Amino acid sequence: MSRVKVYGLLSALFVLLANTHAWAQANSVYIDQIGNNSVIDMTQTGSNNTIGTGTANTKSYGNNQQITISQIGSNNVAALNIQGNNSTILSTVTGSLNNLTVDCGAGSGNLASCGDTSITANATGDSNNMTVTSGGKNTSTTNITGDTNNLTITSGVDNSSNLVGSKSDVTVVGGLNAVTIVQDGVAGGTGHDAKIQVTGDSNTVTAT
């Protein structure tokens, strides 16, 4: 089993090489992890945060993974590429510009490589904006409280042997909102399941 705990490790390195001003700007983590039963716990407090970007995603390959991300304050951003089954991903963001992208699966044509996985993305306050893409047999739960919001959940089942649909549960309270859920592919006897709750402000909800 792999176990990784990150509390701004790169930031700690930067502070040895730079002055206090640079320290205030730091925060960023990139992980490329391979192996089953991994436990990864990342916490970022203050300033520019990150964890991964569109060109340098945090990558974690393997089954039965436990990935926990906590970002508190400042520019946030998190980009995860998860491949493997029976995993649990939990992201909690409190305050500032937020932004999260989770790609659970190898991508188009092979999303089934990420199955029986629980993905939870929570955001409280500020610009929000979350995108979750996953295969079938997955449960996606999102809770957003306040500010600009914007969410897209896409579940694609391209392996008929799954025969189990995806589940999405979204709760949004206040802000400019806009929720889109797309669940596609073979869902077997259980079917796909989408639950959407929106309270206040500009709204716009689409479920396919």
Tab-separated table of C-alpha atoms in Angstrom:
chain	number	residue	atom	x	y	z
A	1	MET	CA	0.000	0.000	0.000
A	2	SER	CA	1.230	3.502	-0.817
A	3	ARG	CA	0.557	6.296	1.625
A	4	VAL	CA	1.252	9.920	0.805
A	5	LYS	CA	0.561	12.934	2.993
A	6	VAL	CA	1.238	16.330	1.448
A	7	TYR	CA	1.025	19.580	3.359
A	8	GLY	CA	2.488	22.053	0.887
A	9	LEU	CA	5.748	20.116	0.506
A	10	LEU	CA	6.787	22.139	-2.527
A	11	SER	CA	5.984	25.306	-0.632
A	12	ALA	CA	8.283	24.147	2.137
A	13	LEU	CA	11.044	23.702	-0.440
A	14	PHE	CA	10.444	27.136	-1.931
A	15	VAL	CA	10.778	28.840	1.424
A	16	LEU	CA	14.301	27.456	1.758
A	17	LEU	CA	15.237	28.986	-1.578
A	18	ALA	CA	13.342	32.252	-1.536
A	19	ASN	CA	12.274	35.125	0.657
A	20	THR	CA	9.042	35.520	2.593
A	21	HIS	CA	7.308	37.211	-0.306
A	22	ALA	CA	7.864	34.166	-2.531
A	23	TRP	CA	6.583	31.950	0.298
A	24	ALA	CA	3.342	33.922	0.379
A	25	GLN	CA	2.827	33.196	-3.314
A	26	ALA	CA	3.727	29.497	-3.195
A	27	ASN	CA	1.514	26.352	-3.033
A	28	SER	CA	1.456	23.721	-5.770
A	29	VAL	CA	1.661	19.940	-5.804
A	30	TYR	CA	2.087	17.512	-8.708
A	31	ILE	CA	1.827	13.777	-8.058
A	32	ASP	CA	2.292	10.872	-10.444
A	33	GLN	CA	1.282	7.795	-8.447
A	34	ILE	CA	1.060	4.162	-9.571
A	35	GLY	CA	-0.120	1.327	-7.329
A	36	ASN	CA	-3.178	-0.187	-5.662
A	37	ASN	CA	-4.496	0.718	-2.193
A	38	SER	CA	-2.885	4.160	-2.237
A	39	VAL	CA	-3.808	6.666	0.467
A	40	ILE	CA	-3.123	10.265	-0.583
A	41	ASP	CA	-3.968	13.218	1.674
A	42	MET	CA	-3.254	16.757	0.404
A	43	THR	CA	-3.900	19.969	2.346
A	44	GLN	CA	-3.254	23.514	1.085
A	45	THR	CA	-3.970	26.627	3.116
A	46	GLY	CA	-3.588	30.130	1.718
A	47	SER	CA	-2.243	31.767	-1.460
A	48	ASN	CA	-1.983	30.354	-4.969
A	49	ASN	CA	-2.724	26.668	-4.211
A	50	THR	CA	-2.942	24.359	-7.292
A	51	ILE	CA	-2.226	20.559	-6.954
A	52	GLY	CA	-2.439	20.007	-10.717
A	53	THR	CA	-3.088	21.905	-13.944
A	54	GLY	CA	-4.462	21.123	-17.363
A	55	THR	CA	-0.959	20.411	-18.647
A	56	ALA	CA	0.349	18.713	-15.493
A	57	ASN	CA	-2.516	16.819	-13.893
A	58	THR	CA	-2.094	14.985	-10.638
A	59	LYS	CA	-2.165	11.382	-11.861
A	60	SER	CA	-3.035	8.380	-9.755
A	61	TYR	CA	-3.289	4.905	-11.258
A	62	GLY	CA	-4.472	1.825	-9.383
A	63	ASN	CA	-7.473	0.247	-7.659
A	64	ASN	CA	-8.857	0.929	-4.176
A	65	GLN	CA	-7.355	4.395	-3.904
A	66	GLN	CA	-8.258	6.953	-1.234
A	67	ILE	CA	-7.569	10.518	-2.314
A	68	THR	CA	-8.413	13.481	-0.092
A	69	ILE	CA	-7.847	17.119	-1.061
A	70	SER	CA	-8.448	20.145	1.143
A	71	GLN	CA	-7.879	23.673	-0.184
A	72	ILE	CA	-8.604	26.659	2.032
A	73	GLY	CA	-8.470	30.181	0.650
A	74	SER	CA	-6.858	31.865	-2.383
A	75	ASN	CA	-6.656	30.873	-6.023
A	76	ASN	CA	-7.263	27.108	-5.588
A	77	VAL	CA	-7.446	24.909	-8.793
A	78	ALA	CA	-7.129	21.112	-8.770
A	79	ALA	CA	-6.869	18.764	-11.737
A	80	LEU	CA	-7.013	15.018	-11.152
A	81	ASN	CA	-6.592	12.119	-13.542
A	82	ILE	CA	-7.717	8.951	-11.768
A	83	GLN	CA	-7.497	5.510	-13.348
A	84	GLY	CA	-8.599	2.409	-11.497
A	85	ASN	CA	-11.675	0.921	-9.822
A	86	ASN	CA	-13.192	0.930	-6.332
A	87	SER	CA	-11.661	4.252	-5.333
A	88	THR	CA	-12.802	7.145	-3.137
A	89	ILE	CA	-12.038	10.751	-4.094
A	90	LEU	CA	-12.952	13.611	-1.750
A	91	SER	CA	-12.215	17.264	-2.535
A	92	THR	CA	-13.194	20.130	-0.243
A	93	VAL	CA	-12.563	23.749	-1.224
A	94	THR	CA	-13.333	26.690	1.039
A	95	GLY	CA	-13.152	30.187	-0.385
A	96	SER	CA	-11.495	31.981	-3.330
A	97	LEU	CA	-11.397	31.269	-7.046
A	98	ASN	CA	-11.897	27.467	-6.742
A	99	ASN	CA	-12.032	25.309	-9.917
A	100	LEU	CA	-11.782	21.507	-9.975
A	101	THR	CA	-11.504	18.980	-12.802
A	102	VAL	CA	-11.672	15.236	-12.180
A	103	ASP	CA	-11.143	12.823	-15.052
A	104	CYS	CA	-11.888	9.383	-13.669
A	105	GLY	CA	-10.861	6.973	-16.399
A	106	ALA	CA	-8.414	6.848	-19.268
A	107	GLY	CA	-10.583	9.074	-21.424
A	108	SER	CA	-12.739	8.614	-24.484
A	109	GLY	CA	-13.401	5.005	-25.360
A	110	ASN	CA	-12.081	3.593	-22.098
A	111	LEU	CA	-13.983	5.272	-19.276
A	112	ALA	CA	-14.922	1.860	-17.890
A	113	SER	CA	-11.393	1.687	-16.439
A	114	CYS	CA	-12.767	3.821	-13.631
A	115	GLY	CA	-15.709	1.959	-12.080
A	116	ASP	CA	-17.318	1.503	-8.668
A	117	THR	CA	-15.781	4.779	-7.595
A	118	SER	CA	-17.128	7.507	-5.300
A	119	ILE	CA	-16.293	11.097	-6.256
A	120	THR	CA	-17.225	13.910	-3.866
A	121	ALA	CA	-16.476	17.554	-4.717
A	122	ASN	CA	-17.513	20.272	-2.266
A	123	ALA	CA	-17.030	24.026	-2.633
A	124	THR	CA	-17.992	26.825	-0.278
A	125	GLY	CA	-17.817	30.375	-1.569
A	126	ASP	CA	-16.344	32.305	-4.507
A	127	SER	CA	-15.932	31.514	-8.188
A	128	ASN	CA	-16.497	27.714	-7.991
A	129	ASN	CA	-16.680	25.804	-11.326
A	130	MET	CA	-16.314	21.999	-11.240
A	131	THR	CA	-16.118	19.338	-13.933
A	132	VAL	CA	-16.317	15.599	-13.285
A	133	THR	CA	-15.942	13.012	-16.042
A	134	SER	CA	-16.234	9.342	-15.152
A	135	GLY	CA	-17.221	5.883	-16.308
A	136	GLY	CA	-20.229	3.850	-15.223
A	137	LYS	CA	-21.031	2.326	-11.824
A	138	ASN	CA	-19.763	5.525	-10.203
A	139	THR	CA	-21.355	7.858	-7.683
A	140	SER	CA	-20.692	11.576	-7.984
A	141	THR	CA	-21.732	13.907	-5.154
A	142	THR	CA	-21.297	17.679	-5.294
A	143	ASN	CA	-22.266	20.360	-2.784
A	144	ILE	CA	-21.730	24.015	-3.694
A	145	THR	CA	-22.653	26.903	-1.437
A	146	GLY	CA	-22.536	30.417	-2.830
A	147	ASP	CA	-21.057	32.495	-5.638
A	148	THR	CA	-20.506	31.974	-9.346
A	149	ASN	CA	-21.064	28.183	-9.409
A	150	ASN	CA	-21.106	26.245	-12.728
A	151	LEU	CA	-20.908	22.460	-12.782
A	152	THR	CA	-20.735	19.692	-15.383
A	153	ILE	CA	-20.903	15.967	-14.634
A	154	THR	CA	-20.460	13.522	-17.495
A	155	SER	CA	-20.736	9.763	-17.046
A	156	GLY	CA	-20.107	7.527	-20.023
A	157	VAL	CA	-20.610	3.753	-19.913
A	158	ASP	CA	-19.001	2.169	-22.946
A	159	ASN	CA	-18.636	-1.368	-21.626
A	160	SER	CA	-21.884	-3.339	-21.809
A	161	SER	CA	-20.636	-5.787	-19.174
A	162	ASN	CA	-21.051	-3.083	-16.525
A	163	LEU	CA	-24.839	-3.219	-16.739
A	164	VAL	CA	-25.015	-0.704	-13.912
A	165	GLY	CA	-25.732	2.992	-14.365
A	166	SER	CA	-24.056	6.005	-12.830
A	167	LYS	CA	-25.398	8.132	-9.971
A	168	SER	CA	-25.130	11.890	-9.571
A	169	ASP	CA	-26.248	14.001	-6.608
A	170	VAL	CA	-25.864	17.773	-6.878
A	171	THR	CA	-26.828	20.451	-4.335
A	172	VAL	CA	-26.288	24.139	-5.102
A	173	VAL	CA	-27.272	26.980	-2.759
A	174	GLY	CA	-27.046	30.510	-4.161
A	175	GLY	CA	-24.994	32.084	-6.953
A	176	LEU	CA	-25.225	32.295	-10.707
A	177	ASN	CA	-25.663	28.485	-10.852
A	178	ALA	CA	-25.902	26.406	-14.115
A	179	VAL	CA	-25.797	22.617	-13.680
A	180	THR	CA	-25.370	20.103	-16.497
A	181	ILE	CA	-25.509	16.331	-16.039
A	182	VAL	CA	-25.009	13.899	-18.920
A	183	GLN	CA	-25.333	10.155	-18.241
A	184	ASP	CA	-24.810	7.967	-21.265
A	185	GLY	CA	-24.506	4.283	-22.129
A	186	VAL	CA	-25.782	0.918	-20.905
A	187	ALA	CA	-27.299	1.191	-17.431
A	188	GLY	CA	-28.753	-2.270	-16.895
A	189	GLY	CA	-31.665	-2.844	-14.516
A	190	THR	CA	-30.666	-0.043	-12.160
A	191	GLY	CA	-30.726	2.726	-14.770
A	192	HIS	CA	-28.969	6.060	-14.347
A	193	ASP	CA	-29.793	8.209	-11.350
A	194	ALA	CA	-29.586	12.016	-11.161
A	195	LYS	CA	-30.668	14.157	-8.214
A	196	ILE	CA	-30.406	17.950	-8.500
A	197	GLN	CA	-31.301	20.535	-5.854
A	198	VAL	CA	-30.887	24.240	-6.539
A	199	THR	CA	-31.830	27.075	-4.174
A	200	GLY	CA	-31.730	30.681	-5.355
A	201	ASP	CA	-30.241	32.962	-8.020
A	202	SER	CA	-29.825	32.625	-11.770
A	203	ASN	CA	-30.233	28.810	-12.100
A	204	THR	CA	-30.368	26.795	-15.400
A	205	VAL	CA	-30.406	23.021	-15.041
A	206	THR	CA	-29.901	20.443	-17.794
A	207	ALA	CA	-30.049	16.676	-17.353
A	208	THR	CA	-29.637	14.233	-20.226
